XYZ file of C-alpha atoms in Angstrom:
598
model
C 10.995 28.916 -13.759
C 11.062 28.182 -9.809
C 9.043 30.817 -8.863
C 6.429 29.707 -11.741
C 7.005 25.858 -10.333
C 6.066 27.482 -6.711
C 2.991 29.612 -7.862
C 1.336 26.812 -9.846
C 2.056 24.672 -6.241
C 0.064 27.402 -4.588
C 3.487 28.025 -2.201
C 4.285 31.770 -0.909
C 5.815 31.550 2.039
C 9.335 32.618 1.347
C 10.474 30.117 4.266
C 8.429 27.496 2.898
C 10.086 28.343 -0.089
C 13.511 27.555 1.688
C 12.545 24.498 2.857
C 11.625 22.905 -0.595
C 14.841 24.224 -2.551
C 17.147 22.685 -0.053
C 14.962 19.508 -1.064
C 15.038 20.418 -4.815
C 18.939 20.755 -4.639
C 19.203 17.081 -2.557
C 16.962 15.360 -5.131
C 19.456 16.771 -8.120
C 22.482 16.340 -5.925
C 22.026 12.741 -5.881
C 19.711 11.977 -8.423
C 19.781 13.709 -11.168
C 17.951 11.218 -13.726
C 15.278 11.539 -11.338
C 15.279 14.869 -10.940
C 14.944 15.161 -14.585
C 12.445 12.920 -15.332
C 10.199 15.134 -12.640
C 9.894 17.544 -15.703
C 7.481 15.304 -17.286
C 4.929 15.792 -14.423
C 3.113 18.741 -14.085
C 4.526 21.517 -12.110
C 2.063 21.730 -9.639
C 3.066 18.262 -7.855
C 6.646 19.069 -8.637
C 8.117 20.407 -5.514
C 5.952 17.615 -3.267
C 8.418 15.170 -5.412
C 11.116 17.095 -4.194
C 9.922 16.582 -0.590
C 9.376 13.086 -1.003
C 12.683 12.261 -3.069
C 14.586 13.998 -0.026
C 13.039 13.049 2.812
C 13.590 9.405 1.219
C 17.540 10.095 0.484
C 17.980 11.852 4.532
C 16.326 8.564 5.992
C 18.588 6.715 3.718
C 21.474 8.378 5.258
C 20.917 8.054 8.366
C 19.674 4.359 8.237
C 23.370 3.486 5.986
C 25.771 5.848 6.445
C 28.430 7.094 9.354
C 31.337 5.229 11.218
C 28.876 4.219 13.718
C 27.114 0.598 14.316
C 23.943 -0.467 13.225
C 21.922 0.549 16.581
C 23.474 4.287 16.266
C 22.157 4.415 13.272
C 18.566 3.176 14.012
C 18.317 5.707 16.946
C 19.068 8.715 14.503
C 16.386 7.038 12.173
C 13.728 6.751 15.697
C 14.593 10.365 16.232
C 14.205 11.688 13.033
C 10.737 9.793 12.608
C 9.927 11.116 15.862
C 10.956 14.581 14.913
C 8.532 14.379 11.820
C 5.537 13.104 13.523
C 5.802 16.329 16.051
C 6.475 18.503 12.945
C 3.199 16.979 11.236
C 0.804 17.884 14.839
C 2.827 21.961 14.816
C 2.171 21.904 10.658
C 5.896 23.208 11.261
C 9.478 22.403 11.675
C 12.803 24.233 11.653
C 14.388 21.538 9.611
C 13.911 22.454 6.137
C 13.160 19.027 4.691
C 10.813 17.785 7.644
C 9.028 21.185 7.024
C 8.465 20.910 3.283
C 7.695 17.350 3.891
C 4.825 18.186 6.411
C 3.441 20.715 3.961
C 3.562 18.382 1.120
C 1.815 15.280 3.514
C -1.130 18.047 4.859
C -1.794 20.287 1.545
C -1.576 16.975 -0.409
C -3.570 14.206 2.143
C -0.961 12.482 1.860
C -0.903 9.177 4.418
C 0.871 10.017 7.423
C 0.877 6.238 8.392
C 2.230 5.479 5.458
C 5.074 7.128 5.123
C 5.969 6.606 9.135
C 5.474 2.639 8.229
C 8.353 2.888 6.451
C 10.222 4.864 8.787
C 9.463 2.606 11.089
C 10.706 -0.503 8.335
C 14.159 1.558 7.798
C 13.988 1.886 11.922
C 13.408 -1.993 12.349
C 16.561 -2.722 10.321
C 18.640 0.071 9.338
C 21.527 -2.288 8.128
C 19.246 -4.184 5.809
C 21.235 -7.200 5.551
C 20.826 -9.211 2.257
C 17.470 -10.669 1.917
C 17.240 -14.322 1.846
C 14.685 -14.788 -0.751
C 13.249 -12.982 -3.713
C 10.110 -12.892 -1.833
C 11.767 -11.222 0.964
C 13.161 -8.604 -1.338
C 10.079 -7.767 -2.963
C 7.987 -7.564 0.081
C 10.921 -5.250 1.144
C 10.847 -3.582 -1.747
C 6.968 -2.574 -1.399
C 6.896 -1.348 1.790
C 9.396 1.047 1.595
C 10.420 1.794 -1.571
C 6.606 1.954 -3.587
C 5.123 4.196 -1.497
C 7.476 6.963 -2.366
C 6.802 5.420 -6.130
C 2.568 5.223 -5.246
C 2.556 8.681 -4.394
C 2.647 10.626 -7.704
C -0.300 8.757 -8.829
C -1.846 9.877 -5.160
C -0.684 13.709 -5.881
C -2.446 13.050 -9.723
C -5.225 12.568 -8.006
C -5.127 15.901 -5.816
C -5.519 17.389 -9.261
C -8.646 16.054 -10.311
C -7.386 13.372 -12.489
C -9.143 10.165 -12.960
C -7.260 7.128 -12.151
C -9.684 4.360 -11.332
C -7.649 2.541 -14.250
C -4.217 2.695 -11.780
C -6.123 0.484 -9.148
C -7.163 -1.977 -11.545
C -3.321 -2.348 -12.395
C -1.959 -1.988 -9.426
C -0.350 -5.679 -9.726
C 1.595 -4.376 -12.845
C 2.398 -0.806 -11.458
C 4.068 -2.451 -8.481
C 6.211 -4.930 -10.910
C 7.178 -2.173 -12.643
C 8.756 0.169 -9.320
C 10.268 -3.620 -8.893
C 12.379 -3.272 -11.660
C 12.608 0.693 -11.035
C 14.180 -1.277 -7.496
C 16.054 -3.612 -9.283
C 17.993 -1.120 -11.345
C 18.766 1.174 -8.638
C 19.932 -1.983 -6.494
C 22.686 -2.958 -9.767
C 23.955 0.515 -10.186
C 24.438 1.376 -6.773
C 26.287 -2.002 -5.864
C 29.678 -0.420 -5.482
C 28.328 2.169 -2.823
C 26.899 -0.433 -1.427
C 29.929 -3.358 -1.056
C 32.102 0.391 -0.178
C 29.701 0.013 3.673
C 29.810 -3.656 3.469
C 26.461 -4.520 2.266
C 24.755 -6.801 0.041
C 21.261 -6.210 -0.881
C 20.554 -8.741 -3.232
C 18.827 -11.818 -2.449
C 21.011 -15.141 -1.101
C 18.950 -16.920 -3.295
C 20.105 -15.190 -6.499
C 23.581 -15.202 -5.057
C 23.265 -19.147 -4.724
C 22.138 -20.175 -8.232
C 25.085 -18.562 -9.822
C 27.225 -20.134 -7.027
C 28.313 -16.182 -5.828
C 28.461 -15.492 -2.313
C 28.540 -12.464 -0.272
C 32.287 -12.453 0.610
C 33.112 -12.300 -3.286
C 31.307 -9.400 -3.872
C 32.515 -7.666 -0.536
C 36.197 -8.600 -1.629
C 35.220 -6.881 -5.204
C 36.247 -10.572 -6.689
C 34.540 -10.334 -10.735
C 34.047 -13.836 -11.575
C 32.653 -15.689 -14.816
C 29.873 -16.504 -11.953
C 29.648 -12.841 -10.541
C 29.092 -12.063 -14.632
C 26.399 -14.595 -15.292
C 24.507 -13.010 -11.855
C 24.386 -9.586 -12.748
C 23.156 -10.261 -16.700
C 20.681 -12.397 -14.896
C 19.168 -9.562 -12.415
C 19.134 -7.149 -16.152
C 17.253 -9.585 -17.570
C 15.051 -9.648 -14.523
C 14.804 -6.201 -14.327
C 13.664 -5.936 -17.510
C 11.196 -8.062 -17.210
C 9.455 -6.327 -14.565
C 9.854 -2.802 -16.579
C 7.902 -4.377 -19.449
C 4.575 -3.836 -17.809
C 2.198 -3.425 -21.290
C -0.728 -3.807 -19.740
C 0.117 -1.061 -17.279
C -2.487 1.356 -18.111
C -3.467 4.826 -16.479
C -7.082 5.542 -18.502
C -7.779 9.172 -19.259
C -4.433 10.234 -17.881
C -2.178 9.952 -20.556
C 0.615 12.317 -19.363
C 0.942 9.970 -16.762
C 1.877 7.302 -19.341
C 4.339 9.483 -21.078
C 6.135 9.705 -17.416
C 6.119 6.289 -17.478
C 7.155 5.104 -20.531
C 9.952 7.555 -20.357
C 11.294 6.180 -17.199
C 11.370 2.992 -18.282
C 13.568 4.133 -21.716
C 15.627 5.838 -19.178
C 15.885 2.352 -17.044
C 16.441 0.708 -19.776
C 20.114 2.471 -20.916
C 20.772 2.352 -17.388
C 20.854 -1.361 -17.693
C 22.357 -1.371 -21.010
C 25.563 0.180 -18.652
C 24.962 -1.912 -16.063
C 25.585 -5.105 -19.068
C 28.524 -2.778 -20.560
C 30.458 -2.231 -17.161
C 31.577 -5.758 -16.488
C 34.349 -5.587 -13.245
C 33.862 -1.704 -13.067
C 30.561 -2.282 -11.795
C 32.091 -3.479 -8.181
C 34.179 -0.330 -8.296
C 32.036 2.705 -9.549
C 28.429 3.717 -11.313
C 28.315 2.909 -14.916
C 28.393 5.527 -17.066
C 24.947 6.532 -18.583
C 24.789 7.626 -22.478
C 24.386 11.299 -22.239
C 23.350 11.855 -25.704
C 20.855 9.092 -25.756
C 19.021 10.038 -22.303
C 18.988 13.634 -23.220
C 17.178 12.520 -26.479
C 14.923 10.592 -23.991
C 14.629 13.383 -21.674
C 13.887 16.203 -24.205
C 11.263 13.985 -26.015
C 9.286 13.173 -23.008
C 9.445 16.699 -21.729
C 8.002 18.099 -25.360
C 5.590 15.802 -25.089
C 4.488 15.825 -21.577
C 4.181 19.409 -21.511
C 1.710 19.590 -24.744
C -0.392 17.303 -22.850
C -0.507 18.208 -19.155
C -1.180 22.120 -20.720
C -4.279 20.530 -22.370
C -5.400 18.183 -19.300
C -7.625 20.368 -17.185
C -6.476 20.273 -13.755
C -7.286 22.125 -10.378
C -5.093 23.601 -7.999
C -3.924 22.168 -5.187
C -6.007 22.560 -2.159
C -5.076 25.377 0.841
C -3.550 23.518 3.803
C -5.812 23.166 6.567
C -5.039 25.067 9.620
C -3.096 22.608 12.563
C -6.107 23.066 15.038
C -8.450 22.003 13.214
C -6.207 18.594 11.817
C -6.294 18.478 15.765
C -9.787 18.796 16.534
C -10.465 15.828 14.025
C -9.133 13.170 11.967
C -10.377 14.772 8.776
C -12.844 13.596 6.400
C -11.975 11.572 3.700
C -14.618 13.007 0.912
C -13.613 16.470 1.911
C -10.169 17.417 2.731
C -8.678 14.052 3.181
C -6.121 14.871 6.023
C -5.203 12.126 7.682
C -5.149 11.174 11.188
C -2.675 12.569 13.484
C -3.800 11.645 16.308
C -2.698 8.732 18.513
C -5.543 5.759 18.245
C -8.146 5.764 21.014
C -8.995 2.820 22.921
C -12.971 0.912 21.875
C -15.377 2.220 23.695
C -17.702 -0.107 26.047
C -21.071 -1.730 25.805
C -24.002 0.236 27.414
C -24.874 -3.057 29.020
C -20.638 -3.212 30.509
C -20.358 -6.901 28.604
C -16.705 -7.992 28.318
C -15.620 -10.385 25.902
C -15.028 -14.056 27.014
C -11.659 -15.112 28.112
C -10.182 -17.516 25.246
C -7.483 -20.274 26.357
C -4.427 -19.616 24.541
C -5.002 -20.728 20.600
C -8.610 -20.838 21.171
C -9.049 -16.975 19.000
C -9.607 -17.093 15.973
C -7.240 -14.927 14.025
C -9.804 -14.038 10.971
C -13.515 -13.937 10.981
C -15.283 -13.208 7.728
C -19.215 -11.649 8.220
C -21.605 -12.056 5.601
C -24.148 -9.101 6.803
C -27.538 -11.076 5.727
C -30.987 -9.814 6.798
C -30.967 -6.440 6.273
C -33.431 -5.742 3.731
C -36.075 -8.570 5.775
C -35.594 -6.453 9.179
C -36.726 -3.673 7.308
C -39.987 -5.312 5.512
C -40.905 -6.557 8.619
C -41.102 -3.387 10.130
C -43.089 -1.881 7.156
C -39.969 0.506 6.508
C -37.808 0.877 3.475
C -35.433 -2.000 2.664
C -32.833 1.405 2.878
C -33.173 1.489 6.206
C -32.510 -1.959 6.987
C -29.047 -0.792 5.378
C -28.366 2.011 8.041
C -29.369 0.063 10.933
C -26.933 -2.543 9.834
C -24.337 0.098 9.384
C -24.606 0.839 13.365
C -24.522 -2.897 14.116
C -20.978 -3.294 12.164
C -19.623 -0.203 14.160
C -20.736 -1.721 17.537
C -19.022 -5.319 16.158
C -15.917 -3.239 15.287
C -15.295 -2.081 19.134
C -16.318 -5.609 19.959
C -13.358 -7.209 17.532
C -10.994 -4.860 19.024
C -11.842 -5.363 22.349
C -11.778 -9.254 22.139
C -8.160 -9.044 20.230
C -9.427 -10.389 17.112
C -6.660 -9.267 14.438
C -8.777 -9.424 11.107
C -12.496 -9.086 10.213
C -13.519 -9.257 7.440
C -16.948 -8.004 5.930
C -19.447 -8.594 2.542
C -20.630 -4.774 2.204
C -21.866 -5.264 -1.349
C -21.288 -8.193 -4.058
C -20.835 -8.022 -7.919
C -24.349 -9.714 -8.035
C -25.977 -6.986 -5.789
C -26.167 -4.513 -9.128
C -29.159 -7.000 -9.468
C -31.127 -4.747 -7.018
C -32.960 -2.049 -7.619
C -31.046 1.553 -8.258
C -32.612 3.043 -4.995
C -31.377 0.179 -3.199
C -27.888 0.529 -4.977
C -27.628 3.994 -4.401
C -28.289 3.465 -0.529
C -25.525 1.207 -0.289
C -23.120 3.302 -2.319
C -24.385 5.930 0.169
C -23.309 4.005 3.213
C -20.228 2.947 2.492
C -19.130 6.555 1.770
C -20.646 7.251 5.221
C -18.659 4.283 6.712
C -15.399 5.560 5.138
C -16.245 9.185 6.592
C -16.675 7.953 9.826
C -14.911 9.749 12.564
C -15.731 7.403 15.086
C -14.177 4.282 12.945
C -11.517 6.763 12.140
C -9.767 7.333 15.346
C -9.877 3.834 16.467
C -6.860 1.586 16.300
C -8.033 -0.130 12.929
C -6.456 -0.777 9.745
C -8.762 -0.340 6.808
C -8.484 -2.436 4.080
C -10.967 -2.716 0.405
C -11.345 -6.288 -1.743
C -13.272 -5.886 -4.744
C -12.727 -4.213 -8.404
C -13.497 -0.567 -9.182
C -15.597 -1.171 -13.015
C -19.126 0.082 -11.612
C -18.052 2.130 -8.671
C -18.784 6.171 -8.660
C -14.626 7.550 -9.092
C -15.336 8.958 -5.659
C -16.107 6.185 -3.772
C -12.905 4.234 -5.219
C -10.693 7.233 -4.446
C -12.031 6.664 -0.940
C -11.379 3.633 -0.551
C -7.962 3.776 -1.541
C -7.464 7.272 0.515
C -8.760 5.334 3.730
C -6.449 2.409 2.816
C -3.087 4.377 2.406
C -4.439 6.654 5.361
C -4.766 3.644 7.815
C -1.684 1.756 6.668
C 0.515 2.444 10.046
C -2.446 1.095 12.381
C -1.455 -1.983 14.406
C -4.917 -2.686 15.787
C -7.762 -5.055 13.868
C -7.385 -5.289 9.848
C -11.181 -4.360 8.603
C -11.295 -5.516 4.828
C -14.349 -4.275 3.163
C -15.315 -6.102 0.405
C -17.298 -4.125 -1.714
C -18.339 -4.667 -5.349
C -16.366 -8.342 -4.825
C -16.721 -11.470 -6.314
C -14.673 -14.840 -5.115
C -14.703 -16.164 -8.612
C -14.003 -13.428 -10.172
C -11.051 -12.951 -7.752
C -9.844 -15.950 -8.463
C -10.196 -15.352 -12.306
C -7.909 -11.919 -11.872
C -5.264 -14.392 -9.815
C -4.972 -16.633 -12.872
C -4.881 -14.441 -15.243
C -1.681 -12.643 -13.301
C -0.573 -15.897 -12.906
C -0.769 -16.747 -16.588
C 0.591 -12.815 -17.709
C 3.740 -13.892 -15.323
C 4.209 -17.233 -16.702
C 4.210 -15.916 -20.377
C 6.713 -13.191 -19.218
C 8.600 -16.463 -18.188
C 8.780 -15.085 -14.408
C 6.899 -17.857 -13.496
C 7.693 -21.888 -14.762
C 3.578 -23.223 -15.713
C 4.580 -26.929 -14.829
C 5.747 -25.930 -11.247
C 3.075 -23.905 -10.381
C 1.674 -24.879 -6.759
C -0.835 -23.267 -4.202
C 1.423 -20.897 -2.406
C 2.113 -19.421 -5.873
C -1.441 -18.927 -7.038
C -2.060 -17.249 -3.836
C 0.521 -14.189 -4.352
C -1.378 -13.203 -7.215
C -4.622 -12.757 -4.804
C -5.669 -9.196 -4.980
C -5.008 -9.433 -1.530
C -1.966 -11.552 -0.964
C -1.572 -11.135 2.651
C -5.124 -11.749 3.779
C -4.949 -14.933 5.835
C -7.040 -18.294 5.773
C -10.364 -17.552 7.842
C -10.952 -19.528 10.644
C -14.586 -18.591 11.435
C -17.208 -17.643 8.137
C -20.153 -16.143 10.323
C -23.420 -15.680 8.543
C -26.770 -14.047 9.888
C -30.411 -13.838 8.253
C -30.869 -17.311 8.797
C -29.558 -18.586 5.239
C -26.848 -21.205 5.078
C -24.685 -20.579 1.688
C -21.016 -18.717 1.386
C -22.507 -17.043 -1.780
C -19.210 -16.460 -3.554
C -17.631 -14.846 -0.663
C -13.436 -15.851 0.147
C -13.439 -19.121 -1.635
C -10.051 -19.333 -1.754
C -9.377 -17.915 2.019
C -12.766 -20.752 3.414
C -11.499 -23.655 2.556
C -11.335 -24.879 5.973
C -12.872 -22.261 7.536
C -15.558 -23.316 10.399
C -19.083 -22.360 9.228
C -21.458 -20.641 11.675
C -24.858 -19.584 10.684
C -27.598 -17.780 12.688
C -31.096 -16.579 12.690
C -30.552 -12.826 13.751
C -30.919 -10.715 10.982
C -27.771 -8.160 11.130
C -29.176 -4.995 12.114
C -29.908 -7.061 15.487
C -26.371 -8.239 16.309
C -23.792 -6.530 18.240
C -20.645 -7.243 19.667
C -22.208 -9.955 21.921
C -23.007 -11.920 19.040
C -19.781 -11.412 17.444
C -18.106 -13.170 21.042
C -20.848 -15.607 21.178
C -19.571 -16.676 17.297
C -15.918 -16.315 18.661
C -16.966 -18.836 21.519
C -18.976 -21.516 19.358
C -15.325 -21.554 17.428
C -13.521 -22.071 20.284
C -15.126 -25.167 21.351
C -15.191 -27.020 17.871
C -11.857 -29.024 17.255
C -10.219 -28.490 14.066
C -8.470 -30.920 12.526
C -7.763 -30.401 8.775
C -8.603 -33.745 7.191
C -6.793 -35.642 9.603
C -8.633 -38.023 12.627
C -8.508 -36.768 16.169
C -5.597 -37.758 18.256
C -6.230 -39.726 21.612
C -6.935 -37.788 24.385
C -7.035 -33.935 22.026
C -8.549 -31.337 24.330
C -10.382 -28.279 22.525
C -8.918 -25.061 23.825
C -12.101 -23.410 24.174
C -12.320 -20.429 27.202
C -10.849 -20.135 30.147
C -13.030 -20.902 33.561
C-alpha cells in the first residue's frame, strides 16, 4: 500500500522515500485519529500531509518541550526555521522531515512565506502563555494552526480540482479548524498543565470564576466543570459549519464531515472525563470511531476513484527556483529569494520627508481615466488598460519607497461586467499579467485580493489566492487588489455572517456594536483609510471601502491614471499631510498640522 501511496505521489527516490516515512510514522505516533482520517483523501496528497502533520508536531516540540527556559527553546525554533529556509534554496536537506517538507512545499507550490510566518509566530513566543481574550486566541489560532488546516484544500487544488466554492466560505472553513483548535486545546489540557501551561483564554477562565493556578494545581471544581462543558459547547458550535460547502468536490466534504463525527466523540469524552481530564486524555470510543473511520474511507474512496484528477507536477529543478520567483499561472513556486529593494525614478525623485504622524498609513486608488486616455489618442480603450497597468507598478516602488504600509487599489468593480466583453476580457487579461509579474514579485510586498469569486475564470481566482498565501511572510507594503468588489455588497456578506453567528447564538443581536460588525469584513484586518485618491477628474467613491472611508480625506485629480506615477502618488501623500484631521471634533487652540519636514 506505501509503495502504491508513493507512486500515485509521483515519489522514487528511495531517500526521499526515507524522509517521508519517518514523517508518516511521527504523524501516527502522535496522532493517530489524524493519521486515519488522511485515508479519506486521495493518495496522491497523502504523504505531503505527512510532511506537514510532522513538520507541525517537531516545531511543536521544540517551541514546548525540554528542561530548558523559554529563550532556549525559541533559539532551537530560529534554528530550525533557519535550517528549513536553506533546505528550501538546496531543494535538499539531511534531516528527513525538513527534506520531505521541502519536496512537499516545491512539487506542491506550496507558500514558503506561509509556513515560515508561523515559524516565525511559534519563534515570537514559544511559551505561548494563555491568551487574554477569545479574540487573541482565535487570531492565534489562524495564523498558525489553519494554515497547516488551509493546505489540503491548496494540495486539492494541485490536482485539478475546482474549489472556487472554498473561497467563498472561507469565513465558515476557518470556524470550523476553530473548533478542530478547540478540541485539540480540551484533550490535550493535561499535557499541557504537566509543562505548566494554560492555553485557554483568561477571559473564559474569568466568567466561570477559574483561574490559572487551579488548573496548574489540577484543582476540579464545580467551576472548573461548568468551564470545560462551556468550551464543548463552543466547540461545537464552530464544528457545525452547514453552510460550509466545497462545490464539485464532494470527497472533500466526506473528509470533512467525517472529521467533524470524529470531533464530535472526542468531545463527547472530553464531557464524560470529568477530574480525569486534568490528569490524562479521555478515552475515545473505539468501536464508534472505527464505524466512523471505515464509513468515510468506503465512501471516500468510491468517490475520489471516480473524480478525475492529474498527477502531481515534477519538482522544478533548484536553479531555476533560483533564477526566478516562479510564475504563478505556470508552476506556482514561490519566492525564495530574499526581497529586493524598489528601484528608482529615471528622473532620481525622492519622496518628501513627512514629520512624524504626518504618513498616512492606508491610501485607497480608484484608477479612473483609463479608457478616456485611450479615446483621446484614437487607440483602443484596451490599451488605456495596459498603460495604466505600468503606472500602478511605477506607484508600487513609489509606496515602498515613501514607507507607506497599505495601498489599496479598484482593479475592476461588480458593475464593470457592464462593459463590453472585449473590454472585460482585457482586464481579466491584466490582472493575470499583474499577478505574473516578476518584477512585483520580488519586491518586498504583501499581496492581498477583496472581492468575490461568482464571475471570475477558476484560474484567475486560484491566482489570486496562490499570490496571497505566496506573499503572506512579506513585511513590506500590503497591496489589496480589489477585483470583481463591491462595498455594498461587502457589507451585505458582513451581515449576513453576522446574522449566521448570531443565530448560532455565538454572537448576542442586542449587543452588537461597530467593532463587531467589522470582524465579519471579508477583510477584517484592513485598516481605516486615511487618504481615498481618485484620478480622471470625477469626484464620487463609487462603492469603493465604504465601511474603511468613513473619515477618510478625499483627494481628487484631473490626470487620467495611465499619466501618474510615483510623483503623483507623494504629491497625494503631501496634500494629506497638510490637511488637519479632526474626527468630528473642533480644532484645539494653537493645533499645528504635521505636514513635511523643511
Amino acid at each position: 500500500m506505501k509503495s502504491s501511496v508513493y507512486a500515485r505521489a509521483g515519489i522514487h527516490d528511495r531517500r526521499l522515500r526515507a524522509g517521508y516515512q519517518v514523517c508518516r510514522r511521527t504523524f501516527r505516533r502522535n496522532n493517530s485519529t489524524y493519521y486515519a482520517l488522511g485515508h479519506l483523501l486521495p493518495r496522491a496528497v497523502r504523504p505531503a500531509v505527512w510532511a506537514l502533520a510532522a513538520a507541525a508536531r517537531v516545531m511543536d516540540d521544540l517551541a514546548d518541550n525540554g528542561p530548558d527556559g523559554p529563550r532556549e527553546r525559541a533559539a532551537r525554533v530560529a534554528a530550525w526555521s533557519a535550517a528549513y529556509r536553506t533546505d528550501l534554496h538546496r531543494g535538499d536537506s539531511p534531516d528527513p522531515v525538513r527534506r520531505a517538507l521541502v519536496h512537499t512545499v516545491r512539487t506542491w507550490g506550496l507558500s514558503p512565506g506561509e509556513l515560515e510566518s508561523v515559524f516565525a509566530e511559534q519563534y515570537r513566543d514559544p511559551g505561548r502563555g494563555a491568551p487574554r481574550t477569545w479574540r487573541e486566541w482565535i487570531d492565534y489560532s489562524r495564523s498558525v494552526n489553519s494554515v497547516y488546516g488551509s493546505q489540503i484544500p491548496a494540495l486539492l487544488s494541485r490536482l485539478g480540482l475546482s474549489l472556487v466554492a472554498h473561497a467563498r466560505h472561507m469565513e465558515a472553513y476557518h470556524t470550523w479548524l476553530q473548533g478542530v483548535q478547540l478540541t485539540d486545546d480540551l484533550e490535550d489540557l493535561h499535557e499541557d498543565l504537566a509543562r505548566g501551561h494554560v492555553r485557554l483564554p483568561v477571559e473564559a477562565l474569568e466568567e466561570f470564576g477559574v483561574s490559572a493556578e487551579d488548573l496548574r494545581a489540577r484543582r476540579w471544581t464545580p467551576a472548573v466543570d461548568a468551564l470545560v462543558r462551556s468550551l464543548v459547547g463552543r466547540a461545537r458550535r464552530w464544528l457545525d459549519q452547514p453552510d460550509l460547502l466545497f462545490g464539485p468536490v464532494p470527497g472533500l466534504a466526506v473528509f470533512v464531515r467525517a472529521t467533524a463525527r470524529v470531533l464530535l466523540l472526542r468531545l463527547c469524552a472530553v464531557e464524560r472525563a470529568g477530574a480525569a481530564l486534568l490528569y490524562r486524555r479521555p478515552r475515545l470510543p473505539w468501536a464508534a470511531r472505527r464505524r466512523i473511520l471505515t464509513r468515510g474511507r468506503a465512501k471516500a474512496a468510491l468517490i475520489w476513484w471516480l473524480t478525475p484528477l492529474s498527477p502531481p507536477p515534477p519538482v522544478p529543478p533548484p536553479v531555476a527556483a533560483h533564477r526566478r520567483a516562479g510564475r504563478l499561472l505556470g508552476s506556482r513556486t514561490a519566492p525564495l529569494a530574499p526581497p529586493v529593494p524598489p528601484r528608482p525614478h529615471p528622473s532620481g525623485a525622492r519622496p518628501p520627508d513627512f514629520a512624524p504622524g504626518a504618513l498616512p498609513r492606508h491610501v485607497a486608488v480608484v484608477m479612473d481615466g483609463n479608457g478616456r486616455w485611450a479615446t483621446e489618442r484614437g487607440l483602443p480603450r484596451t490599451e488605456g488598460h495596459r498603460a495604466g497597468a505600468e503606472a500602478l507598478r511605477d506607484v508600487v516602488h513609489g509606496a515602498l519607497e515613501a514607507g507607506l504600509p497599505h495601498l489599496t487599489v479598484y482593479a475592476f468593480s461588480t458593475e464593470n461586467w457592464n462593459r463590453s466583453s472585449a473590454e472585460t476580457d482585457a482586464l481579466m487579461g491584466l490582472l493575470r499579467e499583474h499577478l505574473d509579474d516578476e518584477e512585483l514579485w520580488t519586491l518586498d510586498v504583501r499581496s492581498r485580493w477583496a472581492g468575490v469569486p461568482d464571475g471570475l475564470p477558476e484560474d484567475l481566482v486560484q491566482a489570486l489566492l496562490e499570490r496571497e498565501r505566496a506573499t503572506g511572510g512579506r513585511t513590506g507594503l500590503v497591496l489589496t487588489v480589489c477585483a470583481n468588489y463591491g462595498g455594498r455588497a461587502e457589507l451585505a456578506q458582513a451581515a449576513r455572517a453576522l446574522a449566521g453567528a448570531a443565530v448560532a447564538g455565538h454572537v448576542d443581536p442586542a449587543r452588537v456594536t461597530e467593532q463587531q460588525l467589522a470582524r465579519y469584513l471579508p477583510l477584517p484586518d484592513l485598516p481605516d483609510v486615511d487618504l481615498f485618491w481618485r484620478t480622471g477628474g470625477e469626484q464620487r467613491t463609487s462603492n469603493f471601502l465604504p465601511w474603511h472611508s468613513i473619515y477618510a480625506e478625499l483627494l481628487f485629480t484631473p490626470a487620467y491614471w495611465p499619466d501618474v506615477d510615483r510623483r503623483d502618488l507623494w504629491e497625494a501623500m503631501a496634500a494629506y499631510a497638510r490637511r488637519q484631521r479632526r474626527y468630528g471634533s473642533a480644532p484645539a487652540a494653537g493645533a499645528q498640522v504635521p505636514g513635511l519636514r523643511p
